[in-house]
XYZ file of C-alpha atoms in Angstrom:
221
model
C 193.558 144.371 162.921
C 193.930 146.938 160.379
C 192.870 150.761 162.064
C 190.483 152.263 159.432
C 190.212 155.299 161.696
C 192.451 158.654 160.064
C 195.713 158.066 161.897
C 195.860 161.787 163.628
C 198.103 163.180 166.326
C 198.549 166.979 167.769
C 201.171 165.785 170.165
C 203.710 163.768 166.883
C 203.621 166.637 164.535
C 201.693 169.850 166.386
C 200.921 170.546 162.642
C 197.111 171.774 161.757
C 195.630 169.440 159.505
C 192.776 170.053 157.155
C 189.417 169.755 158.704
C 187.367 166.523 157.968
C 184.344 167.567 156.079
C 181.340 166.227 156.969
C 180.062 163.413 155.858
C 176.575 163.183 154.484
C 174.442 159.771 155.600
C 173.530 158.727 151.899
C 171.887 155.667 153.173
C 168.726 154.131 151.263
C 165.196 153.502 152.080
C 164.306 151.128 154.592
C 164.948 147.565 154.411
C 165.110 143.952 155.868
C 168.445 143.557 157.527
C 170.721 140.616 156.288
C 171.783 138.075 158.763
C 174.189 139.490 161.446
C 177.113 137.525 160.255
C 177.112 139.737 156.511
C 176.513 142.730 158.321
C 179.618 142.103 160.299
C 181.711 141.002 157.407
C 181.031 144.703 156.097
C 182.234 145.525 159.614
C 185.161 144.198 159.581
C 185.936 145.303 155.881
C 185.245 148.951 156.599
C 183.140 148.499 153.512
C 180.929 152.130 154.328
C 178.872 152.217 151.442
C 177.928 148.302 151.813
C 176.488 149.198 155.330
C 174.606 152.593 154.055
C 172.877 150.166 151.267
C 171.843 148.573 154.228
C 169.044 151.473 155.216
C 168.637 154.022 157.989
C 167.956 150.780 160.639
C 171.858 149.822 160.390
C 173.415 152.542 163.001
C 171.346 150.957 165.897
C 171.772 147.487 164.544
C 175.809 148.153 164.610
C 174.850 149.968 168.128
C 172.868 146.050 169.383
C 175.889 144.460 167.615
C 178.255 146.425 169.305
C 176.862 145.463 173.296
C 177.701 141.935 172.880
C 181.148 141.754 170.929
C 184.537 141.388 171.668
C 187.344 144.331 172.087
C 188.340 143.724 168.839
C 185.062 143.776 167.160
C 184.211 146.607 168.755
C 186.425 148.920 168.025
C 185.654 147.747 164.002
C 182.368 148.579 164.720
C 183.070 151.911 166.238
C 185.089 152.580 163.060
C 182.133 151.965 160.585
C 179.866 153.914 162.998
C 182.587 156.785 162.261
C 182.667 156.425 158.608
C 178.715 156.297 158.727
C 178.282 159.765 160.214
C 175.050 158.906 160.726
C 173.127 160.035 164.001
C 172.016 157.486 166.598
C 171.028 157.317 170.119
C 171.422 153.659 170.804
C 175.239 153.999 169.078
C 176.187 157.207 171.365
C 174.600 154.870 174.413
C 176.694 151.889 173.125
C 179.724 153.835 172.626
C 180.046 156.108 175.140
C 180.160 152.991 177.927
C 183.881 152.122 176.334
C 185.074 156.220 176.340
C 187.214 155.637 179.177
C 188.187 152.494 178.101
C 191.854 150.961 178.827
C 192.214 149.392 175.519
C 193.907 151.716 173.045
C 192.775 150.925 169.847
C 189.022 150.978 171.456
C 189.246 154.110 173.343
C 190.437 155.798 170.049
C 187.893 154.151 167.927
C 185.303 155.525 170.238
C 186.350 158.752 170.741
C 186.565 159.375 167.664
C 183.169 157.847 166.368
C 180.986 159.375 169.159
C 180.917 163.007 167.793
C 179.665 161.495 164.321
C 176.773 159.712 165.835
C 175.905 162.130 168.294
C 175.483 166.393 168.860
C 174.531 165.187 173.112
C 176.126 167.786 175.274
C 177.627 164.712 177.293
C 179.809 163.602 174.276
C 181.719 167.456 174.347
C 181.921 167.275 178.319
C 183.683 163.465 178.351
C 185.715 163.959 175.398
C 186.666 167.606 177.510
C 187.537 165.586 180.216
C 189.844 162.697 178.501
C 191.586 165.443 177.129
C 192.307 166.957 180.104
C 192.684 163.858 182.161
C 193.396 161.068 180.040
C 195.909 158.433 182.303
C 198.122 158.721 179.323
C 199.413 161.333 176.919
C 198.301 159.255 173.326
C 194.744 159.681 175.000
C 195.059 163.127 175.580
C 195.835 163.939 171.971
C 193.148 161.868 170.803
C 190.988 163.484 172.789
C 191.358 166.778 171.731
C 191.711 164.902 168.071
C 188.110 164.130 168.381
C 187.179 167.761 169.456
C 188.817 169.179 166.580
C 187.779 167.217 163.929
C 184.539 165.153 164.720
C 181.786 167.065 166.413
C 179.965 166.971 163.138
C 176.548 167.076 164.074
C 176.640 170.338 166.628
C 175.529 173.659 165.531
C 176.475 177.304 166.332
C 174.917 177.440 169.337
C 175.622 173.576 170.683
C 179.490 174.557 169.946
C 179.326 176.981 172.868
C 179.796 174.622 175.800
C 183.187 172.834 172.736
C 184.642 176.499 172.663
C 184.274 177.343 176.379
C 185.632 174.179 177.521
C 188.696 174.490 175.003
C 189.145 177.531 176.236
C 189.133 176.200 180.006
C 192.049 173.950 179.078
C 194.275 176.885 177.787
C 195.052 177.417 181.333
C 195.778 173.783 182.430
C 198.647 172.610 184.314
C 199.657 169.881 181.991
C 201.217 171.866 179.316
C 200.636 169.011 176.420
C 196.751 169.845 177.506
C 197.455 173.838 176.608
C 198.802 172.781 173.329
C 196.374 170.253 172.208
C 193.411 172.908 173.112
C 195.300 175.622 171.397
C 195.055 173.419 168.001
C 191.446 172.320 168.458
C 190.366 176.280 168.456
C 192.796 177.275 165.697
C 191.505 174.238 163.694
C 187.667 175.172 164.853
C 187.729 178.567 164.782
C 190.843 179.978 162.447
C 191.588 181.631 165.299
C 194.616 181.615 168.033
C 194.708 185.277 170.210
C 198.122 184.735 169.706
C 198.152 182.598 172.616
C 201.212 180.515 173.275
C 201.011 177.441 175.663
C 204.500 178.029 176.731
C 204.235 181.425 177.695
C 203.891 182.390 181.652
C 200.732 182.221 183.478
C 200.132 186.084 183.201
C 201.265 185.983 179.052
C 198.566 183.184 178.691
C 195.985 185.307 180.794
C 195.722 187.760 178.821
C 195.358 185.938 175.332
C 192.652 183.817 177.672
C 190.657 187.011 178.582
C 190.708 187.518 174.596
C 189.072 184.336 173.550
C 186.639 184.708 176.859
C 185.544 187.896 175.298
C 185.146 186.007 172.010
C 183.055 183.715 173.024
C 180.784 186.207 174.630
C 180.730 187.595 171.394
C 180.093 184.536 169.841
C 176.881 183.658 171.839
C 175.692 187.067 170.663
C 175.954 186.662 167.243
């Protein structure tokens, strides 16, 4: 299956990439749906602005389309939810039952995609968590991919809970974890505290207490 998804990595290159900008929806008016069959066939050839012609009902049709198909399919339709950027409820709902999935290409595919149908506080707290405790070290980094690059929907104030719990992971045990959260607050904020994940404990403190006292700052503002 080809992977339509932007083939990212922290953990490969540790080099900051250009942020994704957001996407607007651009979809037309309301409209009768075509037969499942030519909506997946759009699916499957990540053909974006065929599915936004499609009208505003298509996110929760790909979200209904989504409960019943195979691995495969899925993670296609996870990938056009992503290039959508288009908020839903019933896709976060759909997706976010396959964020801990085994299957890598899925797992990814969802990760990713769940930020750019969603601004729910749960999406920041799993993806937090698969970074941090991901069973393997490519779900880690995609993880923290996703944090970085594809919580398009939250605003200044729903970013508070991203920054704290980025911030959280500075001081985790697993240094691949420091590193990837490092990246996600350089690449969301332009900002590092000069911390460095391979410093000691006390080094890292210190640049920690910094970007606490940020943050507190931040909520201010």
């Amino acid at each position: 299956m080809k992977n339509f998804l932007p083939n990212r990595t922290f953990g490969k290159t540790l080099a900051l990439l250009a942020a994704l900008a957001a996407m607007g929806a651009g979809l037309t008016p309301e409209k009768s749906l075509p037969p499942d069959n030519e909506i997946l066939a759009l699916v499957d050839a990540y053909n974006i602005d065929g599915l936004k012609a499609l009208g505003p009902a298509i996110p929760a049709k790909l979200a209904e389309l989504y409960a019943t198909a195979p691995t495969a399919r899925k993670a296609r339709i996870a990938s056009g939810l992503y290039g959508l950027g288009v908020k839903s409820p019933e896709a976060k709902l759909a997706l976010i039952q396959d964020v801990k999935t085994q299957d890598d290409r899925l797992r990814v595919a969802v990760q990713y995609a769940l930020g750019r149908v969603s601004s729910d506080p749960d999406v920041v707290e799993v993806l937090l968590q698969n970074m941090r405790n991901g069973e393997t070290y490519h779900f880690r980094d995609k993880a923290a991919c996703a944090l970085a690059y594809d919580q398009i929907h939250l605003g200044p104030a729903q970013k508070v809970r991203l920054f704290e719990g980025l911030v959280e992971a500075l001081d985790d045990v697993k240094p691949d974890v420091r590193v990837f959260a490092r990246l996600a607050l350089q690449i969301q904020t332009g900002k590092t505290f000069d911390y460095d994940p391979a410093s000691s404990p006390v080094v890292r403190r210190r640049s920690i207490d910094r970007w606490r006292q940020w943050i507190v700052e931040y909520k201010a503002q």
